[in-house]
Every structure is written in structure tokens, then in C-alpha cells.
PDB file of C-alpha atoms and ligand atoms in Angstrom:
ATOM      1  CA  UNK A  35      86.006   7.043  85.616  1.00  0.00           C
ATOM      2  CA  UNK A  36      83.163   8.707  86.854  1.00  0.00           C
ATOM      3  CA  UNK A  37      83.641  12.400  85.789  1.00  0.00           C
ATOM      4  CA  UNK A  38      80.714  13.478  87.999  1.00  0.00           C
ATOM      5  CA  UNK A  39      82.154  12.267  91.223  1.00  0.00           C
ATOM      6  CA  UNK A  40      83.580  14.745  93.654  1.00  0.00           C
ATOM      7  CA  UNK A  41      86.879  13.104  93.644  1.00  0.00           C
ATOM      8  CA  UNK A  42      87.240  13.111  89.898  1.00  0.00           C
ATOM      9  CA  UNK A  43      86.303  16.949  90.013  1.00  0.00           C
ATOM     10  CA  UNK A  44      88.807  17.627  92.778  1.00  0.00           C
ATOM     11  CA  UNK A  45      91.493  16.016  90.659  1.00  0.00           C
ATOM     12  CA  UNK A  46      90.571  18.076  87.619  1.00  0.00           C
ATOM     13  CA  UNK A  47      90.531  21.160  89.641  1.00  0.00           C
ATOM     14  CA  UNK A  48      93.999  20.294  91.032  1.00  0.00           C
ATOM     15  CA  UNK A  49      95.300  19.611  87.557  1.00  0.00           C
ATOM     16  CA  UNK A  50      93.997  22.737  86.256  1.00  0.00           C
ATOM     17  CA  UNK A  51      95.228  25.216  89.047  1.00  0.00           C
ATOM     18  CA  UNK A  52      98.865  23.887  89.146  1.00  0.00           C
ATOM     19  CA  UNK A  53     101.374  26.138  90.242  1.00  0.00           C
ATOM     20  CA  UNK A  54     105.100  25.872  90.598  1.00  0.00           C
ATOM     21  CA  UNK A  55     106.881  26.600  94.064  1.00  0.00           C
ATOM     22  CA  UNK A  56     110.070  27.486  92.237  1.00  0.00           C
ATOM     23  CA  UNK A  57     108.264  30.492  90.372  1.00  0.00           C
ATOM     24  CA  UNK A  58     107.365  32.581  93.538  1.00  0.00           C
ATOM     25  CA  UNK A  59     109.666  35.555  93.607  1.00  0.00           C
ATOM     26  CA  UNK A  60     111.457  35.733  96.970  1.00  0.00           C
ATOM     27  CA  UNK A  61     113.917  38.440  96.549  1.00  0.00           C
ATOM     28  CA  UNK A  62     111.860  41.194  98.199  1.00  0.00           C
ATOM     29  CA  UNK A  63     111.440  38.951 101.155  1.00  0.00           C
ATOM     30  CA  UNK A  64     115.323  39.010 101.731  1.00  0.00           C
ATOM     31  CA  UNK A  65     115.382  42.874 101.093  1.00  0.00           C
ATOM     32  CA  UNK A  66     112.450  43.512 103.490  1.00  0.00           C
ATOM     33  CA  UNK A  67     113.698  41.196 106.214  1.00  0.00           C
ATOM     34  CA  UNK A  68     117.164  43.015 106.112  1.00  0.00           C
ATOM     35  CA  UNK A  69     115.612  46.317 106.388  1.00  0.00           C
ATOM     36  CA  UNK A  70     113.190  45.184 109.143  1.00  0.00           C
ATOM     37  CA  UNK A  71     116.201  44.052 111.195  1.00  0.00           C
ATOM     38  CA  UNK A  72     118.101  47.146 110.542  1.00  0.00           C
ATOM     39  CA  UNK A  73     115.480  49.278 111.628  1.00  0.00           C
ATOM     40  CA  UNK A  74     114.701  47.507 114.859  1.00  0.00           C
ATOM     41  CA  UNK A  75     116.763  48.345 117.926  1.00  0.00           C
ATOM     42  CA  UNK A  76     118.024  45.430 119.909  1.00  0.00           C
ATOM     43  CA  UNK A  77     116.995  42.886 117.475  1.00  0.00           C
ATOM     44  CA  UNK A  78     118.494  39.665 118.629  1.00  0.00           C
ATOM     45  CA  UNK A  79     118.811  35.806 118.564  1.00  0.00           C
ATOM     46  CA  UNK A  80     115.422  35.500 120.378  1.00  0.00           C
ATOM     47  CA  UNK A  81     113.549  38.023 117.848  1.00  0.00           C
ATOM     48  CA  UNK A  82     115.085  36.192 114.894  1.00  0.00           C
ATOM     49  CA  UNK A  83     113.777  32.751 116.450  1.00  0.00           C
ATOM     50  CA  UNK A  84     110.322  33.969 116.699  1.00  0.00           C
ATOM     51  CA  UNK A  85     110.386  35.044 112.986  1.00  0.00           C
ATOM     52  CA  UNK A  86     111.670  31.603 112.140  1.00  0.00           C
ATOM     53  CA  UNK A  87     109.461  29.587 114.479  1.00  0.00           C
ATOM     54  CA  UNK A  88     106.118  29.348 112.407  1.00  0.00           C
ATOM     55  CA  UNK A  89     108.229  28.702 109.202  1.00  0.00           C
ATOM     56  CA  UNK A  90     109.983  26.011 110.588  1.00  0.00           C
ATOM     57  CA  UNK A  91     106.887  24.247 111.994  1.00  0.00           C
ATOM     58  CA  UNK A  92     104.900  24.614 108.809  1.00  0.00           C
ATOM     59  CA  UNK A  93     107.923  23.479 106.748  1.00  0.00           C
ATOM     60  CA  UNK A  94     108.405  20.039 108.784  1.00  0.00           C
ATOM     61  CA  UNK A  95     104.532  19.683 109.008  1.00  0.00           C
ATOM     62  CA  UNK A  96     104.486  19.518 105.115  1.00  0.00           C
ATOM     63  CA  UNK A  97     107.426  16.947 104.895  1.00  0.00           C
ATOM     64  CA  UNK A  98     105.534  14.827 107.729  1.00  0.00           C
ATOM     65  CA  UNK A  99     102.218  14.820 105.774  1.00  0.00           C
ATOM     66  CA  UNK A 100     104.058  14.143 102.500  1.00  0.00           C
ATOM     67  CA  UNK A 101     105.651  10.994 104.179  1.00  0.00           C
ATOM     68  CA  UNK A 102     102.437   9.781 105.804  1.00  0.00           C
ATOM     69  CA  UNK A 103      99.779   9.934 102.938  1.00  0.00           C
ATOM     70  CA  UNK A 104     101.029   6.799 101.075  1.00  0.00           C
ATOM     71  CA  UNK A 105      99.171   4.248 103.236  1.00  0.00           C
ATOM     72  CA  UNK A 106      95.976   5.797 102.144  1.00  0.00           C
ATOM     73  CA  UNK A 107      96.940   5.462  98.784  1.00  0.00           C
ATOM     74  CA  UNK A 108      97.591   1.991  99.051  1.00  0.00           C
ATOM     75  CA  UNK A 109      94.256   1.165 100.464  1.00  0.00           C
ATOM     76  CA  UNK A 110      91.756   3.306  98.454  1.00  0.00           C
ATOM     77  CA  UNK A 111      90.260   1.130  95.767  1.00  0.00           C
ATOM     78  CA  UNK A 112      88.182   3.427  93.791  1.00  0.00           C
ATOM     79  CA  UNK A 113      89.741   4.901  90.673  1.00  0.00           C
ATOM     80  CA  UNK A 114      88.561   8.396  91.082  1.00  0.00           C
ATOM     81  CA  UNK A 115      89.690   8.464  94.719  1.00  0.00           C
ATOM     82  CA  UNK A 116      93.236   7.103  93.655  1.00  0.00           C
ATOM     83  CA  UNK A 117      93.180  10.021  90.922  1.00  0.00           C
ATOM     84  CA  UNK A 118      92.676  12.649  93.444  1.00  0.00           C
ATOM     85  CA  UNK A 119      95.139  11.105  95.768  1.00  0.00           C
ATOM     86  CA  UNK A 120      97.915  11.286  93.388  1.00  0.00           C
ATOM     87  CA  UNK A 121      97.398  15.018  93.161  1.00  0.00           C
ATOM     88  CA  UNK A 122      97.382  15.398  96.813  1.00  0.00           C
ATOM     89  CA  UNK A 123     100.565  13.495  97.401  1.00  0.00           C
ATOM     90  CA  UNK A 124     102.132  15.723  94.658  1.00  0.00           C
ATOM     91  CA  UNK A 125     100.881  18.819  96.241  1.00  0.00           C
ATOM     92  CA  UNK A 126     102.109  17.991  99.834  1.00  0.00           C
ATOM     93  CA  UNK A 127     105.503  17.401  97.948  1.00  0.00           C
ATOM     94  CA  UNK A 128     105.262  20.786  96.571  1.00  0.00           C
ATOM     95  CA  UNK A 129     104.323  22.531  99.795  1.00  0.00           C
ATOM     96  CA  UNK A 130     107.480  20.738 101.453  1.00  0.00           C
ATOM     97  CA  UNK A 131     109.680  22.033  98.352  1.00  0.00           C
ATOM     98  CA  UNK A 132     108.342  25.724  98.955  1.00  0.00           C
ATOM     99  CA  UNK A 133     109.597  25.616 102.651  1.00  0.00           C
ATOM    100  CA  UNK A 134     112.790  24.194 101.797  1.00  0.00           C
ATOM    101  CA  UNK A 135     113.501  26.649  99.083  1.00  0.00           C
ATOM    102  CA  UNK A 136     112.180  29.449 101.333  1.00  0.00           C
ATOM    103  CA  UNK A 137     114.904  28.446 104.111  1.00  0.00           C
ATOM    104  CA  UNK A 138     117.566  28.216 101.679  1.00  0.00           C
ATOM    105  CA  UNK A 139     116.905  31.458  99.757  1.00  0.00           C
ATOM    106  CA  UNK A 140     115.511  33.678 102.228  1.00  0.00           C
ATOM    107  CA  UNK A 141     116.504  32.635 105.777  1.00  0.00           C
ATOM    108  CA  UNK A 142     120.009  31.564 105.072  1.00  0.00           C
ATOM    109  CA  UNK A 143     120.694  34.554 102.758  1.00  0.00           C
ATOM    110  CA  UNK A 144     119.757  36.771 105.441  1.00  0.00           C
ATOM    111  CA  UNK A 145     121.946  35.009 107.921  1.00  0.00           C
ATOM    112  CA  UNK A 146     124.929  34.783 105.538  1.00  0.00           C
ATOM    113  CA  UNK A 147     124.403  38.850 104.816  1.00  0.00           C
ATOM    114  CA  UNK A 148     124.427  39.667 108.581  1.00  0.00           C
ATOM    115  CA  UNK A 149     127.318  37.276 109.240  1.00  0.00           C
ATOM    116  CA  UNK A 150     125.078  35.250 111.601  1.00  0.00           C
ATOM    117  CA  UNK A 151     125.303  31.325 111.826  1.00  0.00           C
ATOM    118  CA  UNK A 152     123.000  29.570 109.506  1.00  0.00           C
ATOM    119  CA  UNK A 153     120.032  28.078 111.390  1.00  0.00           C
ATOM    120  CA  UNK A 154     118.833  24.483 111.166  1.00  0.00           C
ATOM    121  CA  UNK A 155     115.114  24.328 109.882  1.00  0.00           C
ATOM    122  CA  UNK A 156     114.959  20.881 111.651  1.00  0.00           C
ATOM    123  CA  UNK A 157     116.189  21.973 115.110  1.00  0.00           C
ATOM    124  CA  UNK A 158     114.340  20.604 118.038  1.00  0.00           C
ATOM    125  CA  UNK A 159     113.819  23.935 119.304  1.00  0.00           C
ATOM    126  CA  UNK A 160     111.244  24.693 116.928  1.00  0.00           C
ATOM    127  CA  UNK A 161     108.950  21.623 117.769  1.00  0.00           C
ATOM    128  CA  UNK A 162     107.101  21.666 121.210  1.00  0.00           C
ATOM    129  CA  UNK A 163     105.379  18.961 122.769  1.00  0.00           C
ATOM    130  CA  UNK A 164     101.903  19.102 121.280  1.00  0.00           C
ATOM    131  CA  UNK A 165     103.654  19.516 117.908  1.00  0.00           C
ATOM    132  CA  UNK A 166     105.455  16.159 118.106  1.00  0.00           C
ATOM    133  CA  UNK A 167     102.542  14.462 119.620  1.00  0.00           C
ATOM    134  CA  UNK A 168      99.992  15.603 116.843  1.00  0.00           C
ATOM    135  CA  UNK A 169     102.270  14.441 114.049  1.00  0.00           C
ATOM    136  CA  UNK A 170     103.028  11.161 115.635  1.00  0.00           C
ATOM    137  CA  UNK A 171      99.451  10.219 116.149  1.00  0.00           C
ATOM    138  CA  UNK A 172      98.806  11.136 112.688  1.00  0.00           C
ATOM    139  CA  UNK A 173     101.278   8.915 111.427  1.00  0.00           C
ATOM    140  CA  UNK A 174     100.020   6.071 113.393  1.00  0.00           C
ATOM    141  CA  UNK A 175      96.495   6.635 112.392  1.00  0.00           C
ATOM    142  CA  UNK A 176      97.589   6.596 108.635  1.00  0.00           C
ATOM    143  CA  UNK A 177      99.883   3.420 109.085  1.00  0.00           C
ATOM    144  CA  UNK A 178      97.250   1.612 110.811  1.00  0.00           C
ATOM    145  CA  UNK A 179      95.307   1.300 107.534  1.00  0.00           C
ATOM    146  CA  UNK A 180      98.302  -1.121 106.387  1.00  0.00           C
ATOM    147  CA  UNK A 181      97.495  -3.420 109.153  1.00  0.00           C
ATOM    148  CA  UNK A 182      93.774  -3.066 109.726  1.00  0.00           C
ATOM    149  CA  UNK A 183      91.722  -1.350 106.997  1.00  0.00           C
ATOM    150  CA  UNK A 184      88.268  -0.975 108.439  1.00  0.00           C
ATOM    151  CA  UNK A 185      85.655   1.515 107.753  1.00  0.00           C
ATOM    152  CA  UNK A 186      86.327   3.091 111.386  1.00  0.00           C
ATOM    153  CA  UNK A 187      90.049   3.117 110.972  1.00  0.00           C
ATOM    154  CA  UNK A 188      89.677   5.030 107.695  1.00  0.00           C
ATOM    155  CA  UNK A 189      87.536   7.500 109.518  1.00  0.00           C
ATOM    156  CA  UNK A 190      89.944   7.943 112.256  1.00  0.00           C
ATOM    157  CA  UNK A 191      92.737   8.508 109.546  1.00  0.00           C
ATOM    158  CA  UNK A 192      90.663  11.235 107.722  1.00  0.00           C
ATOM    159  CA  UNK A 193      89.999  12.810 110.953  1.00  0.00           C
ATOM    160  CA  UNK A 194      93.737  13.096 112.036  1.00  0.00           C
ATOM    161  CA  UNK A 195      94.948  14.012 108.663  1.00  0.00           C
ATOM    162  CA  UNK A 196      92.314  15.838 106.674  1.00  0.00           C
ATOM    163  CA  UNK A 197      90.115  17.236 109.437  1.00  0.00           C
ATOM    164  CA  UNK A 198      92.669  18.017 112.052  1.00  0.00           C
ATOM    165  CA  UNK A 199      96.138  18.564 110.674  1.00  0.00           C
ATOM    166  CA  UNK A 200      95.097  20.139 107.248  1.00  0.00           C
ATOM    167  CA  UNK A 201      91.642  21.518 108.246  1.00  0.00           C
ATOM    168  CA  UNK A 202      92.385  23.093 111.355  1.00  0.00           C
ATOM    169  CA  UNK A 203      96.066  23.159 112.014  1.00  0.00           C
ATOM    170  CA  UNK A 204      97.271  24.065 108.503  1.00  0.00           C
ATOM    171  CA  UNK A 205      94.325  26.256 107.395  1.00  0.00           C
ATOM    172  CA  UNK A 206      94.295  28.317 110.579  1.00  0.00           C
ATOM    173  CA  UNK A 207      98.028  28.701 110.850  1.00  0.00           C
ATOM    174  CA  UNK A 208      98.306  29.639 107.266  1.00  0.00           C
ATOM    175  CA  UNK A 209      95.534  32.125 107.672  1.00  0.00           C
ATOM    176  CA  UNK A 210      97.444  33.597 110.824  1.00  0.00           C
ATOM    177  CA  UNK A 211     100.724  33.705 109.170  1.00  0.00           C
ATOM    178  CA  UNK A 212      99.305  35.356 105.919  1.00  0.00           C
ATOM    179  CA  UNK A 213      97.678  37.998 107.830  1.00  0.00           C
ATOM    180  CA  UNK A 214     100.827  38.438 110.099  1.00  0.00           C
ATOM    181  CA  UNK A 215     103.194  38.858 107.285  1.00  0.00           C
ATOM    182  CA  UNK A 216     100.885  40.475 104.720  1.00  0.00           C
ATOM    183  CA  UNK A 217     102.175  43.889 105.593  1.00  0.00           C
ATOM    184  CA  UNK A 218      99.204  45.253 107.765  1.00  0.00           C
ATOM    185  CA  UNK A 219     101.257  44.930 111.210  1.00  0.00           C
ATOM    186  CA  UNK A 220     103.933  47.727 111.826  1.00  0.00           C
ATOM    187  CA  UNK A 221     105.908  45.411 114.220  1.00  0.00           C
ATOM    188  CA  UNK A 222     106.163  42.503 111.730  1.00  0.00           C
ATOM    189  CA  UNK A 223     107.971  42.390 108.264  1.00  0.00           C
ATOM    190  CA  UNK A 224     106.023  42.209 105.134  1.00  0.00           C
ATOM    191  CA  UNK A 225     106.947  39.144 103.282  1.00  0.00           C
ATOM    192  CA  UNK A 226     105.150  39.032 100.111  1.00  0.00           C
ATOM    193  CA  UNK A 227     106.936  35.827  98.681  1.00  0.00           C
ATOM    194  CA  UNK A 228     106.113  33.964 101.850  1.00  0.00           C
ATOM    195  CA  UNK A 229     102.348  35.071 101.690  1.00  0.00           C
ATOM    196  CA  UNK A 230     102.087  34.115  98.165  1.00  0.00           C
ATOM    197  CA  UNK A 231     103.288  30.697  98.953  1.00  0.00           C
ATOM    198  CA  UNK A 232     100.868  30.519 101.929  1.00  0.00           C
ATOM    199  CA  UNK A 233      98.005  31.751  99.838  1.00  0.00           C
ATOM    200  CA  UNK A 234      98.677  28.909  97.101  1.00  0.00           C
ATOM    201  CA  UNK A 235      99.000  26.190  99.741  1.00  0.00           C
ATOM    202  CA  UNK A 236      95.871  27.323 101.524  1.00  0.00           C
ATOM    203  CA  UNK A 237      94.063  27.080  98.420  1.00  0.00           C
ATOM    204  CA  UNK A 238      95.162  23.290  97.996  1.00  0.00           C
ATOM    205  CA  UNK A 239      94.628  22.530 101.455  1.00  0.00           C
ATOM    206  CA  UNK A 240      90.961  23.537 100.846  1.00  0.00           C
ATOM    207  CA  UNK A 241      90.411  20.980  98.199  1.00  0.00           C
ATOM    208  CA  UNK A 242      92.377  18.228 100.392  1.00  0.00           C
ATOM    209  CA  UNK A 243      90.169  18.976 103.336  1.00  0.00           C
ATOM    210  CA  UNK A 244      86.958  18.841 101.018  1.00  0.00           C
ATOM    211  CA  UNK A 245      87.968  15.523  99.790  1.00  0.00           C
ATOM    212  CA  UNK A 246      88.336  14.270 103.449  1.00  0.00           C
ATOM    213  CA  UNK A 247      85.052  15.625 104.434  1.00  0.00           C
ATOM    214  CA  UNK A 248      83.395  13.852 101.522  1.00  0.00           C
ATOM    215  CA  UNK A 249      85.152  10.699 102.255  1.00  0.00           C
ATOM    216  CA  UNK A 250      83.767  10.912 105.781  1.00  0.00           C
ATOM    217  CA  UNK A 251      80.271  11.673 104.747  1.00  0.00           C
ATOM    218  CA  UNK A 252      80.356   8.565 102.468  1.00  0.00           C
ATOM    219  CA  UNK A 253      81.749   6.442 105.395  1.00  0.00           C
ATOM    220  CA  UNK A 254      78.760   7.381 107.681  1.00  0.00           C
ATOM    221  CA  UNK A 255      76.124   6.866 104.789  1.00  0.00           C
ATOM    222  CA  UNK A 256      77.541   3.720 103.319  1.00  0.00           C
ATOM    223  CA  UNK A 257      79.516   1.936 105.911  1.00  0.00           C
ATOM    224  CA  UNK A 258      77.631   3.045 108.995  1.00  0.00           C
ATOM    225  CA  UNK A 259      80.494   4.712 110.775  1.00  0.00           C
ATOM    226  CA  UNK A 260      79.168   6.507 113.792  1.00  0.00           C
ATOM    227  CA  UNK A 261      79.400  10.217 113.433  1.00  0.00           C
ATOM    228  CA  UNK A 262      80.144  10.386 117.270  1.00  0.00           C
ATOM    229  CA  UNK A 263      83.587   8.861 116.288  1.00  0.00           C
ATOM    230  CA  UNK A 264      84.310  11.721 114.281  1.00  0.00           C
ATOM    231  CA  UNK A 265      83.552  14.229 116.739  1.00  0.00           C
ATOM    232  CA  UNK A 266      85.391  12.335 119.540  1.00  0.00           C
ATOM    233  CA  UNK A 267      88.599  11.854 117.245  1.00  0.00           C
ATOM    234  CA  UNK A 268      88.961  15.526 116.470  1.00  0.00           C
ATOM    235  CA  UNK A 269      87.923  16.758 119.904  1.00  0.00           C
ATOM    236  CA  UNK A 270      90.807  14.633 121.546  1.00  0.00           C
ATOM    237  CA  UNK A 271      93.305  16.267 119.136  1.00  0.00           C
ATOM    238  CA  UNK A 272      92.006  20.070 119.426  1.00  0.00           C
ATOM    239  CA  UNK A 273      94.224  20.744 122.609  1.00  0.00           C
ATOM    240  CA  UNK A 274      97.266  19.854 120.745  1.00  0.00           C
ATOM    241  CA  UNK A 275      96.438  22.086 117.722  1.00  0.00           C
ATOM    242  CA  UNK A 276      95.910  24.830 120.250  1.00  0.00           C
ATOM    243  CA  UNK A 277      99.281  23.966 122.024  1.00  0.00           C
ATOM    244  CA  UNK A 278     100.732  24.606 118.511  1.00  0.00           C
ATOM    245  CA  UNK A 279      99.175  27.836 117.224  1.00  0.00           C
ATOM    246  CA  UNK A 280      99.674  29.615 120.493  1.00  0.00           C
ATOM    247  CA  UNK A 281     103.198  28.508 120.969  1.00  0.00           C
ATOM    248  CA  UNK A 282     104.397  30.161 117.804  1.00  0.00           C
ATOM    249  CA  UNK A 283     103.099  33.446 118.653  1.00  0.00           C
ATOM    250  CA  UNK A 284     104.526  33.863 122.232  1.00  0.00           C
ATOM    251  CA  UNK A 285     107.388  36.192 122.835  1.00  0.00           C
ATOM    252  CA  UNK A 286     109.848  34.273 125.045  1.00  0.00           C
ATOM    253  CA  UNK A 287     111.247  37.408 126.818  1.00  0.00           C
ATOM    254  CA  UNK A 288     107.646  38.650 127.463  1.00  0.00           C
ATOM    255  CA  UNK A 289     104.959  36.236 127.365  1.00  0.00           C
ATOM    256  CA  UNK A 290     102.086  38.377 127.904  1.00  0.00           C
ATOM    257  CA  UNK A 291     102.654  40.163 124.689  1.00  0.00           C
ATOM    258  CA  UNK A 292     101.969  38.647 121.295  1.00  0.00           C
ATOM    259  CA  UNK A 293     102.676  40.105 117.729  1.00  0.00           C
ATOM    260  CA  UNK A 294     100.093  40.048 115.086  1.00  0.00           C
ATOM    261  CA  UNK A 295      96.370  39.075 115.586  1.00  0.00           C
ATOM    262  CA  UNK A 296      94.764  39.447 119.131  1.00  0.00           C
ATOM    263  CA  UNK A 297      94.495  36.705 121.595  1.00  0.00           C
ATOM    264  CA  UNK A 298      91.805  34.165 120.723  1.00  0.00           C
ATOM    265  CA  UNK A 299      91.235  35.332 117.237  1.00  0.00           C
ATOM    266  CA  UNK A 300      92.827  32.148 115.767  1.00  0.00           C
ATOM    267  CA  UNK A 301      91.021  29.809 118.015  1.00  0.00           C
ATOM    268  CA  UNK A 302      87.947  31.544 117.076  1.00  0.00           C
ATOM    269  CA  UNK A 303      88.389  31.195 113.250  1.00  0.00           C
ATOM    270  CA  UNK A 304      89.370  27.543 113.768  1.00  0.00           C
ATOM    271  CA  UNK A 305      86.257  26.508 115.807  1.00  0.00           C
ATOM    272  CA  UNK A 306      84.008  28.292 113.296  1.00  0.00           C
ATOM    273  CA  UNK A 307      85.587  26.594 110.337  1.00  0.00           C
ATOM    274  CA  UNK A 308      85.339  23.361 112.221  1.00  0.00           C
ATOM    275  CA  UNK A 309      81.831  23.626 113.393  1.00  0.00           C
ATOM    276  CA  UNK A 310      80.671  24.332 109.897  1.00  0.00           C
ATOM    277  CA  UNK A 311      82.453  21.361 108.419  1.00  0.00           C
ATOM    278  CA  UNK A 312      81.157  18.733 111.344  1.00  0.00           C
ATOM    279  CA  UNK A 313      77.593  19.807 110.214  1.00  0.00           C
ATOM    280  CA  UNK A 314      78.299  19.399 106.400  1.00  0.00           C
ATOM    281  CA  UNK A 315      79.580  16.086 107.260  1.00  0.00           C
ATOM    282  CA  UNK A 316      77.032  14.526 109.694  1.00  0.00           C
ATOM    283  CA  UNK A 317      73.849  16.197 108.325  1.00  0.00           C
ATOM    284  CA  UNK A 318      72.918  13.929 105.459  1.00  0.00           C
ATOM    285  CA  UNK A 319      70.678  16.704 103.944  1.00  0.00           C
ATOM    286  CA  UNK A 320      73.795  19.298 104.108  1.00  0.00           C
ATOM    287  CA  UNK A 321      76.191  19.652 101.024  1.00  0.00           C
ATOM    288  CA  UNK A 322      79.956  19.891 101.237  1.00  0.00           C
ATOM    289  CA  UNK A 323      80.700  23.180  99.234  1.00  0.00           C
ATOM    290  CA  UNK A 324      81.503  22.913  95.615  1.00  0.00           C
ATOM    291  CA  UNK A 325      85.240  22.643  94.886  1.00  0.00           C
ATOM    292  CA  UNK A 326      85.417  26.200  93.481  1.00  0.00           C
ATOM    293  CA  UNK A 327      84.304  27.345  96.564  1.00  0.00           C
ATOM    294  CA  UNK A 328      86.728  25.011  98.727  1.00  0.00           C
ATOM    295  CA  UNK A 329      89.892  26.536  96.850  1.00  0.00           C
ATOM    296  CA  UNK A 330      88.619  29.997  97.041  1.00  0.00           C
ATOM    297  CA  UNK A 331      90.032  31.480 100.122  1.00  0.00           C
ATOM    298  CA  UNK A 332      87.520  31.933 103.153  1.00  0.00           C
ATOM    299  CA  UNK A 333      88.254  34.646 105.588  1.00  0.00           C
ATOM    300  CA  UNK A 334      89.915  36.897 103.045  1.00  0.00           C
ATOM    301  CA  UNK A 335      86.900  38.910 102.250  1.00  0.00           C
TER     302      UNK A 335
HETATM  303 FE1  FE2 B 584     100.141  20.795 102.502  1.00  0.00          FE
HETATM  304 FE1  FE2 B 585      97.107  19.135 102.375  1.00  0.00          FE
END
């Protein structure tokens, strides 16, 4: 092993920062949701669906990335990269576990308490077209590695998975949800268990994105991958990401009004992050932030 390599250090960082999704306290979320629903006049099916929408999207997203990471583990040959990838596979599985638990212990408990029908976290209504398209494309980009493992196809796979799905969609979405349910908006419930889970997940995602960035930088430097390929691949996916993050904040009964962050704030956050990262990947002289910085939560201070 090369203890000084980024992959090895990221691996160690993941081991040292281990957390258990089963240990996050969710009882307060149930209480707060019940009180919130009780307080709001005319709280109906649609209002409840809006609350569930983002949670359903993230839960299914974590399932999808857990299932679609294995091809990369199959083709990587470096031992330190392999070490890191085992932690990423395990962490994606933990993220999926957290959402499954949240639905069972919070959503269904609230619905049972109110005598409502239990909602299905995999119902088609949660997943709009851009969502399905983005995850389909991600899956194809990963599985292509099993047929045709070229530097360009690896770069494309990292662009889909690490830069776009994790780096832009997940980190932006989690930031939005963390802000929305952190207790600072009168119109939204305060969900401390959900926010704690998001916080841990975002921190893991920071490390995953850093690994992908570093792999891309190496592919440019050592395999002559054209940085344009990276830019173009991500740019093609951006409209899909936007279609997802905007969808979850729409009020179906009043499309002009949104809860939580102002219009455009999420998009601005995503673009800022992405611009910095592209520079760090494509500029040979620029450094990818150290792992401690990647797992620290940007945008919180
Ligand atoms: Fe994840
Ligand atoms: Fe991840």
C-alpha cells in the first residue's frame, strides 16, 4: 500500500469517521411532524406529498448508487483505489439504510398515528422524468466499464457518478434539505433526525467527490484524457439535475410559490461548487482540497 496516496488517506479517513445510521435519534422528528401537521390548517394529501417528495428521491437515489458502483470496483487495479472503493460501497449502503429506516420509523409512524394510508417510498409519483433519465444514464456509464474499460469511459463514469450525481445533485440537494428542515423556516417542520442524517451523509459525499476528482485529474495527467470530455459530459447532465432540484420545491397547488430557500439559491450554490471543482481537476497546478476539508461541510459557515 501507498500510505501517502490520496486513495489510501481517504480510505483511512472513512474508517476513522465511521457512523451508524441506526443510532440517529428519530423520535423528535415524529413528534415535530405530528405537531406541525396539527398546527397547519388545511394540511392535506398534497402538502404531505411535498414533505415526502425530497426524502423519497434521496432514498431511491442512494439505493441506485449503491447498486451501480460495483463495475468500478471490478475494473480498478490499484490496491489503494480498491481500499477506498470498499468504503464508498459500504457508505452508499449506509445512506440507503438511513432512508429506509426513516421511512419506516418516521413516515409510517406519523401516517399510522393519523390513520392515513401508508405511503410507498418507491411510488412512481416521486420520480420525474429528469430523475429517471439521470440515474439511467449513470447506470449505463458505470456498466459500460465492464464491456469497454478505456480511460475515456472511466472519465465518463466518474463524471456521471462522482461529479454530477454526488457532487452536484446530492451535495446541493442535501444542503437544500438540511437548510429547509433545520428549523429556520416557520413554514417547514424542524426535523433534527433527518438533518443529522443528511449532515453525516454530506460529509461522506465530500470524500467520495474528492476521490472522483482525483481520479479524473490522474486520467488527464497520465492517460491524456481531454479535459473537454469532462466539461461536456457534466454540462450535458446539468439540465437533468436542475429538473430534479427544482421539482421538489414546487407547490403543486401554487407553482409560483416555493417553501424554503429563494429561487435560484440552490442553482447558484451548485454552479459555484462545480466551477471550483472543474478548475481543481483541469488545472495541473491546482490542488484538490485535503480530505479534512472535503469532509468538513462547505456552505455551513
Ligand atoms: Fe450516498
Ligand atoms: Fe456517495
